[in-house]
């Protein structure tokens, strides 16, 4: 990562994931949660990953809607 990339990432506070219940998106979201980012996300249905992330502090929405971002 360059200095500019690092500075940009420090300004970002919240990250929203579409498809957060999947193993890929959910895994990335979990790492970012542990790094201190505020995580929101949506998926078509609740599953073990969405429940796990919600239990760790992520705000999870069922269904996709532009107003959630």
XYZ file of C-alpha atoms in Angstrom, residues 14-63:
50
model
C -17.987 2.829 7.242
C -17.986 0.141 4.559
C -21.147 -1.441 3.099
C -21.104 -4.934 1.570
C -23.707 -6.301 -0.837
C -23.837 -10.085 -0.455
C -22.317 -9.945 3.035
C -23.619 -13.418 3.893
C -21.225 -15.136 1.500
C -17.931 -16.641 2.599
C -15.867 -14.115 0.619
C -17.634 -10.864 1.475
C -18.406 -12.008 5.002
C -14.777 -12.902 5.656
C -13.519 -9.542 4.432
C -16.204 -7.766 6.470
C -15.151 -9.653 9.605
C -11.504 -8.655 9.192
C -12.485 -5.008 8.708
C -14.746 -5.149 11.777
C -11.761 -6.293 13.830
C -9.714 -3.414 12.388
C -12.284 -0.968 13.756
C -14.384 -0.122 10.706
C -18.150 0.298 10.986
C -19.599 -2.430 8.782
C -23.032 -2.549 7.209
C -24.209 -5.048 4.671
C -27.115 -6.703 2.959
C -27.986 -10.132 1.662
C -31.095 -11.778 0.291
C -31.533 -13.999 3.357
C -30.216 -14.328 6.895
C -27.653 -17.096 7.389
C -24.922 -18.165 9.807
C -22.490 -15.555 8.457
C -24.937 -12.644 8.753
C -25.832 -13.707 12.299
C -22.141 -14.021 13.194
C -21.341 -10.558 11.833
C -24.371 -9.006 13.541
C -23.211 -10.565 16.805
C -19.856 -8.832 16.338
C -21.435 -5.433 15.746
C -22.150 -5.230 12.015
C -25.502 -3.811 10.937
C -27.100 -6.335 8.584
C -30.107 -5.796 6.302
C -32.176 -8.519 4.658
C -32.823 -7.600 1.032
